[in-house]
PDB file of C-alpha atoms in Angstrom:
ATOM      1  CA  UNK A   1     -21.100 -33.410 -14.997  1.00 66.00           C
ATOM      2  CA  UNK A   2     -18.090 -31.653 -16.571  1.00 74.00           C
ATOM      3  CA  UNK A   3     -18.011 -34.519 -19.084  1.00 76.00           C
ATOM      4  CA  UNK A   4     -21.995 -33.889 -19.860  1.00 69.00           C
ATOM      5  CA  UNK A   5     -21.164 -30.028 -20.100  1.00 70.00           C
ATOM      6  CA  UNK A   6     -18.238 -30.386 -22.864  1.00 74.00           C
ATOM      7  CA  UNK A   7     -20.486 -32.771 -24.764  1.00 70.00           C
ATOM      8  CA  UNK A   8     -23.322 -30.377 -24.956  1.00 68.00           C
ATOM      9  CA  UNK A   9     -20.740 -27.611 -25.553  1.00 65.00           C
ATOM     10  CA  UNK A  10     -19.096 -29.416 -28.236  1.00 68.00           C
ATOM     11  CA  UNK A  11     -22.323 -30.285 -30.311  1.00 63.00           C
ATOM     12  CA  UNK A  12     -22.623 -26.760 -31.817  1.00 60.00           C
ATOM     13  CA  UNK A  13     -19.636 -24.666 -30.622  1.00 53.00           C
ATOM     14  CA  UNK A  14     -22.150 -22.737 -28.742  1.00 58.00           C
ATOM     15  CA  UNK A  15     -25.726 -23.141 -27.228  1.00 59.00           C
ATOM     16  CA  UNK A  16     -28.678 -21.941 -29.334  1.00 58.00           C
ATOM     17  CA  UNK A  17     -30.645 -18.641 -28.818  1.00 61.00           C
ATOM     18  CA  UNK A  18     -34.102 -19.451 -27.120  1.00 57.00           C
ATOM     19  CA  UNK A  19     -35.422 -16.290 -28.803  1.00 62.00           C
ATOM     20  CA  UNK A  20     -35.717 -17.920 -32.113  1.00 62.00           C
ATOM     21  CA  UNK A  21     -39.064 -19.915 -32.096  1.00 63.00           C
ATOM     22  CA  UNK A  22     -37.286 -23.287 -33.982  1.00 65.00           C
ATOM     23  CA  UNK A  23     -34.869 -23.399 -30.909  1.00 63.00           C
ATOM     24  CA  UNK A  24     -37.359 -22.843 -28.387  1.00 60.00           C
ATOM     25  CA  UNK A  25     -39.011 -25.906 -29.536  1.00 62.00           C
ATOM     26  CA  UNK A  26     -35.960 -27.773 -30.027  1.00 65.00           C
ATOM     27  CA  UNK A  27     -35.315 -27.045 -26.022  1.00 62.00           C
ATOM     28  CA  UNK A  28     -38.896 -28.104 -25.332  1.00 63.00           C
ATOM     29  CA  UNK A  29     -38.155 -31.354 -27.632  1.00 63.00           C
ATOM     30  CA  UNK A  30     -35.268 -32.723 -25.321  1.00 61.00           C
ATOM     31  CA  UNK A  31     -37.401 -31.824 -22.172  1.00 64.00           C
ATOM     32  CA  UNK A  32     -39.676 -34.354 -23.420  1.00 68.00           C
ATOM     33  CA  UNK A  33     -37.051 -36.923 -24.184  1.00 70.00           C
ATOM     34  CA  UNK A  34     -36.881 -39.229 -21.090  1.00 76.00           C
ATOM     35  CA  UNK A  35     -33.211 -39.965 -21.586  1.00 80.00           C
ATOM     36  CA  UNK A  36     -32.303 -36.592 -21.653  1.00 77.00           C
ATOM     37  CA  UNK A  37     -35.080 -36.087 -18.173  1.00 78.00           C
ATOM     38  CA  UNK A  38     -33.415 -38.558 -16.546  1.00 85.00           C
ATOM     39  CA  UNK A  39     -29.860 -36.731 -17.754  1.00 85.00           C
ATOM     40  CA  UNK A  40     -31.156 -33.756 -16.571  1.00 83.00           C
ATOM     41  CA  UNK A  41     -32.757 -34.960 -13.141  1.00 88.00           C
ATOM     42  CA  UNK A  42     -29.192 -36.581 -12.345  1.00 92.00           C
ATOM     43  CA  UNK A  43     -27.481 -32.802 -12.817  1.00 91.00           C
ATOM     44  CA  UNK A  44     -29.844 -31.583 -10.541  1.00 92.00           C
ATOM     45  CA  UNK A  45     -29.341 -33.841  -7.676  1.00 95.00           C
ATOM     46  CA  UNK A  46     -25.432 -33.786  -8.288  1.00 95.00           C
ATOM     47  CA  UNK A  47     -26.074 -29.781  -7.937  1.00 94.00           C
ATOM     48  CA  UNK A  48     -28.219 -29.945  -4.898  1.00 94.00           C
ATOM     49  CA  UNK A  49     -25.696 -32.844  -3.180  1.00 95.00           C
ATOM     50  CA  UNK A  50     -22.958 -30.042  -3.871  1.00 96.00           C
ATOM     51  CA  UNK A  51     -25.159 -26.976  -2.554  1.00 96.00           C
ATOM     52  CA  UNK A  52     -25.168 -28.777   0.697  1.00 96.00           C
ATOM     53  CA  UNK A  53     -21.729 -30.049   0.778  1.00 95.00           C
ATOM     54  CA  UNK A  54     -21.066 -26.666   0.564  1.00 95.00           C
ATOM     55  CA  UNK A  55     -23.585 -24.920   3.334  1.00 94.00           C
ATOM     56  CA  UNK A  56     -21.997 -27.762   5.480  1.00 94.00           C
ATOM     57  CA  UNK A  57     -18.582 -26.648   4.974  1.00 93.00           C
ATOM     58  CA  UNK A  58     -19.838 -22.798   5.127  1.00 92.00           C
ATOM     59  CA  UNK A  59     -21.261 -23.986   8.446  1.00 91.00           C
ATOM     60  CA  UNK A  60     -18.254 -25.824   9.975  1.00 89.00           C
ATOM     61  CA  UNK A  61     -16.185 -22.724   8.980  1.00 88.00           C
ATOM     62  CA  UNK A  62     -18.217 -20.436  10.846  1.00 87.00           C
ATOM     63  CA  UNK A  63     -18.230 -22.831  14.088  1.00 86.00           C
ATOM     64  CA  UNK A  64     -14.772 -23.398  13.867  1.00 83.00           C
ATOM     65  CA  UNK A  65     -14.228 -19.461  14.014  1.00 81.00           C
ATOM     66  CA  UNK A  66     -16.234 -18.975  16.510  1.00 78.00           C
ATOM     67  CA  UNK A  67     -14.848 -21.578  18.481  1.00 76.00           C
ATOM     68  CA  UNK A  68     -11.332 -19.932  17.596  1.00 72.00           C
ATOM     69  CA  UNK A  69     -13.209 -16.491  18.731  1.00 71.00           C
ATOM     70  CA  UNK A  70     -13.908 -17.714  22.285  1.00 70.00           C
ATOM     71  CA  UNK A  71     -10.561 -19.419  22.449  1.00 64.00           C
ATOM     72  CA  UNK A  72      -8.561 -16.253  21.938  1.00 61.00           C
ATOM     73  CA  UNK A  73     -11.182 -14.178  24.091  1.00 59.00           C
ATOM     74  CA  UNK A  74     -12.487 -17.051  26.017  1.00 52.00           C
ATOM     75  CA  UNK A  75     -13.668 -16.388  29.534  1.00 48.00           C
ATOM     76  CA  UNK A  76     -13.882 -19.329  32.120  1.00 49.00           C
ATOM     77  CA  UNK A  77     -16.078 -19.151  34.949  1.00 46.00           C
ATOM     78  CA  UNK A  78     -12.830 -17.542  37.072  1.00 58.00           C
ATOM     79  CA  UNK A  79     -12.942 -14.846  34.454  1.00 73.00           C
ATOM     80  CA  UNK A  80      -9.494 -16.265  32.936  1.00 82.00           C
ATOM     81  CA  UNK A  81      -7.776 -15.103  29.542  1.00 88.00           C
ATOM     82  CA  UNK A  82      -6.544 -17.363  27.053  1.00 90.00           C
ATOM     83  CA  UNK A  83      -3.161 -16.330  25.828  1.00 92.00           C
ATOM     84  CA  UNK A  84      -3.721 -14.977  21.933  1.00 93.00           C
ATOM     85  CA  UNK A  85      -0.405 -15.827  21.083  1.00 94.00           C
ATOM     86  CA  UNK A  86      -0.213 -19.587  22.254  1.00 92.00           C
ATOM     87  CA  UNK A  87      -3.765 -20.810  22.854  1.00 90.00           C
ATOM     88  CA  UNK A  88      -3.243 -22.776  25.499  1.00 90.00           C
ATOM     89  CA  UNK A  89      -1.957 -21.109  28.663  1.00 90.00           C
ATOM     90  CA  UNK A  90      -4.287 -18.417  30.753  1.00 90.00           C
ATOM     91  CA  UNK A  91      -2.697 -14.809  31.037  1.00 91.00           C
ATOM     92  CA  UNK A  92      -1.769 -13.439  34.620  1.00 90.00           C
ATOM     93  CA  UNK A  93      -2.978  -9.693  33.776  1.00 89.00           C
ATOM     94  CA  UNK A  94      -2.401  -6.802  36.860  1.00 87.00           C
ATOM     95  CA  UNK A  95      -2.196  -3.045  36.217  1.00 84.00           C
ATOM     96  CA  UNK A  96       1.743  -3.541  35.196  1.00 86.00           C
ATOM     97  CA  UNK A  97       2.159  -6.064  32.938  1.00 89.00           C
ATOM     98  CA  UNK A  98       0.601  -9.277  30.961  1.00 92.00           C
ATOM     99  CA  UNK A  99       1.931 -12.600  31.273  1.00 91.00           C
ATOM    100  CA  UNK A 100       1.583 -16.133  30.204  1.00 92.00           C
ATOM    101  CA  UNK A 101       3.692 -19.246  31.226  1.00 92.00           C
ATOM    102  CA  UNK A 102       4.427 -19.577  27.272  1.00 91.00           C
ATOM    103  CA  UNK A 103       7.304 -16.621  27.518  1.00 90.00           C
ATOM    104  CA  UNK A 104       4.729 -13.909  26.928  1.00 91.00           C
ATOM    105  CA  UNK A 105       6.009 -10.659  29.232  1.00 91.00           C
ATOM    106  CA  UNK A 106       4.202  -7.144  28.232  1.00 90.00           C
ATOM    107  CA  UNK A 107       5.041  -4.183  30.529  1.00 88.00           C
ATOM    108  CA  UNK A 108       1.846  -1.929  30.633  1.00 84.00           C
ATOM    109  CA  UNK A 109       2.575   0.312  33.436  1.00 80.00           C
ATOM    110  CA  UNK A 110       1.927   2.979  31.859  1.00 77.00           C
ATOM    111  CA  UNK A 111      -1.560   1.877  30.306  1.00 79.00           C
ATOM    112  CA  UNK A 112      -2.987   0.596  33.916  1.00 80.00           C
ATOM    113  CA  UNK A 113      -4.005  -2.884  31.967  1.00 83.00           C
ATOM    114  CA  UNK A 114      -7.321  -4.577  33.734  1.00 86.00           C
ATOM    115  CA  UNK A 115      -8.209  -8.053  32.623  1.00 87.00           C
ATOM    116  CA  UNK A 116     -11.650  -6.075  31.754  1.00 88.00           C
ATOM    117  CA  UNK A 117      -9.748  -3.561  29.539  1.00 90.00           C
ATOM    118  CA  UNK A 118      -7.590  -6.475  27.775  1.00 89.00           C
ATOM    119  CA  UNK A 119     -10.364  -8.691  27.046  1.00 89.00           C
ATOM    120  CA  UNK A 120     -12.147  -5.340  25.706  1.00 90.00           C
ATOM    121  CA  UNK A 121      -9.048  -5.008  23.583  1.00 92.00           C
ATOM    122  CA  UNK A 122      -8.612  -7.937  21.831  1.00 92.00           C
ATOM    123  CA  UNK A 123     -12.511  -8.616  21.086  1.00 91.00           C
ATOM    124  CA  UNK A 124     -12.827  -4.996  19.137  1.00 92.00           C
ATOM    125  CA  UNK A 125      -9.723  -5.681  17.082  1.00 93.00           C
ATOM    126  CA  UNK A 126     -11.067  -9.501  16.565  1.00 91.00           C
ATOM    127  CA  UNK A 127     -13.998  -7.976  15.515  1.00 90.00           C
ATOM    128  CA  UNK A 128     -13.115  -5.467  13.178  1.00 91.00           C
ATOM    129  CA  UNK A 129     -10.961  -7.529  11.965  1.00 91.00           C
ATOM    130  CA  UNK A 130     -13.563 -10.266  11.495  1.00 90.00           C
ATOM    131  CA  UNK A 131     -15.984  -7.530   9.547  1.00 90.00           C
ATOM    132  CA  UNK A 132     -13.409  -7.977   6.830  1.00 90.00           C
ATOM    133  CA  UNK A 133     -11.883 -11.247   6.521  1.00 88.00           C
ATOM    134  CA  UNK A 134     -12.516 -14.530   7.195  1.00 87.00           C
ATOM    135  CA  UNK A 135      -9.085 -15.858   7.932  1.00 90.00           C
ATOM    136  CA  UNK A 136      -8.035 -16.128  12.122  1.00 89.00           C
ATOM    137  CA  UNK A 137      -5.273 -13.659  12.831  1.00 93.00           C
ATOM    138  CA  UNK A 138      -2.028 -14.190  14.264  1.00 94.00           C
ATOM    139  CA  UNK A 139      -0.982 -13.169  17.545  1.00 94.00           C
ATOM    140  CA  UNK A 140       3.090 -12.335  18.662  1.00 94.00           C
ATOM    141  CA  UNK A 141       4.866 -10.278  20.408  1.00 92.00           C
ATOM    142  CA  UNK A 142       7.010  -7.383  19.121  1.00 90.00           C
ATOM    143  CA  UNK A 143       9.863  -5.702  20.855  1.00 86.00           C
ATOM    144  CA  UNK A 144      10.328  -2.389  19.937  1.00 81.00           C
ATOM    145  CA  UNK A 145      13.844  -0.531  19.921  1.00 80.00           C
ATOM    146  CA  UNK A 146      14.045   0.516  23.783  1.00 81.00           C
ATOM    147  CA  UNK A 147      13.323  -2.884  24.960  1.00 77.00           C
ATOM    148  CA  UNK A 148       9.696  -2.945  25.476  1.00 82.00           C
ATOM    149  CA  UNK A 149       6.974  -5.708  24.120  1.00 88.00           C
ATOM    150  CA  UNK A 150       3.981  -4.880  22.544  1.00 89.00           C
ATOM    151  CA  UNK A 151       1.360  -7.665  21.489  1.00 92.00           C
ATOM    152  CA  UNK A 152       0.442  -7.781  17.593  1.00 92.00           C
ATOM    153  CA  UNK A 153      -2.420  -9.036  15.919  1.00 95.00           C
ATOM    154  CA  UNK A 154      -1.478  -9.504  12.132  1.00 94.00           C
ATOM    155  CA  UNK A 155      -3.282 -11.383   9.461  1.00 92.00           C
ATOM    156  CA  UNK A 156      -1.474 -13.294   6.416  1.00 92.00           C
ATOM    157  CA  UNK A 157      -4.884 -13.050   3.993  1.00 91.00           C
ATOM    158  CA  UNK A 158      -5.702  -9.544   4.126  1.00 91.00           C
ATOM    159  CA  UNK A 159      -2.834  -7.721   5.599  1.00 91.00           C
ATOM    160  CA  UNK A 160      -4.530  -5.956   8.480  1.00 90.00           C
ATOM    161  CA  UNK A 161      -2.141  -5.338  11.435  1.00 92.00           C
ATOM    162  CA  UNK A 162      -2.815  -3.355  15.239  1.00 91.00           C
ATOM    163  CA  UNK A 163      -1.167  -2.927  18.493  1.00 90.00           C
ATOM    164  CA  UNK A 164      -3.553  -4.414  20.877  1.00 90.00           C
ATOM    165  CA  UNK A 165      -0.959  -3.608  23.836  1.00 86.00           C
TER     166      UNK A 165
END
């Protein structure tokens, strides 16, 4: 198709002005020619074969981050967290602090954390964040200077960063 384009683009250095009546019927002249119907008819289904290659994609995208979406956020039938920053473990959450067998310790004694109140937490900043870019955030955690964790969301594509903890 790129080949087809130059070719047409090369015949006159530019394409001609359909306002002028001689190259209005000069376009109507190669819609009769069945070479150049048959040229034209093969664009079109490369076109269409790439519009759909493309929804697919579009489609596969938006299942994959939704899958990611329940992942992070995922509730089990127990009611079970799965760890943001490793994706693989289930967090142990009580009223003083957030844990995961993959090293992740958060003290929230001070916040009175609820597995209700965590999952709350990271679906509104997965879904802000989500209203803006289409690229899955990171998860880590952060020690701060007097030896406390806090758990980050960050994102590489747009730059957006909270505190969920």
């Amino acid at each position: 198709m790129e080949e087809e384009w130059n070719a047409m683009h090369s015949r006159g250095g530019s394409f001609p002005s359909l306002w002028k009546k001689e190259n209005l019927s000069q376009a109507f002249g190669i819609l009769q020619d069945p070479d150049e119907l048959v040229t034209l008819e093969e664009i079109r289904q490369e076109l269409l074969l790439e519009e759909q290659a493309m929804v697919a994609e579009i489609e596969s995208i938006l299942q994959f981050e939704d899958e990611c979406l329940d992942s992070v956020v995922g509730m089990n039938a127990e009611n079970l967290i799965v760890c943001p920053v490793c994706n693989r473990n289930y967090l142990t959450v009580t009223s003083c602090f957030v844990l995961c067998q993959c090293g992740v310790y958060i003290n929230c004694k001070s916040q009175g954390m609820s597995r209700e109140k965590l999952q709350s937490l990271l679906e509104l900043n997965l879904s802000a964040h989500a209203n803006s870019c289409y690229e899955h955030p990171v998860f880590s955690v952060v020690l701060d200077a007097e030896g406390g964790s806090s758990l980050f969301m960050s994102c590489t594509v747009c730059d957006a960063m909270a505190v969920i903890i």
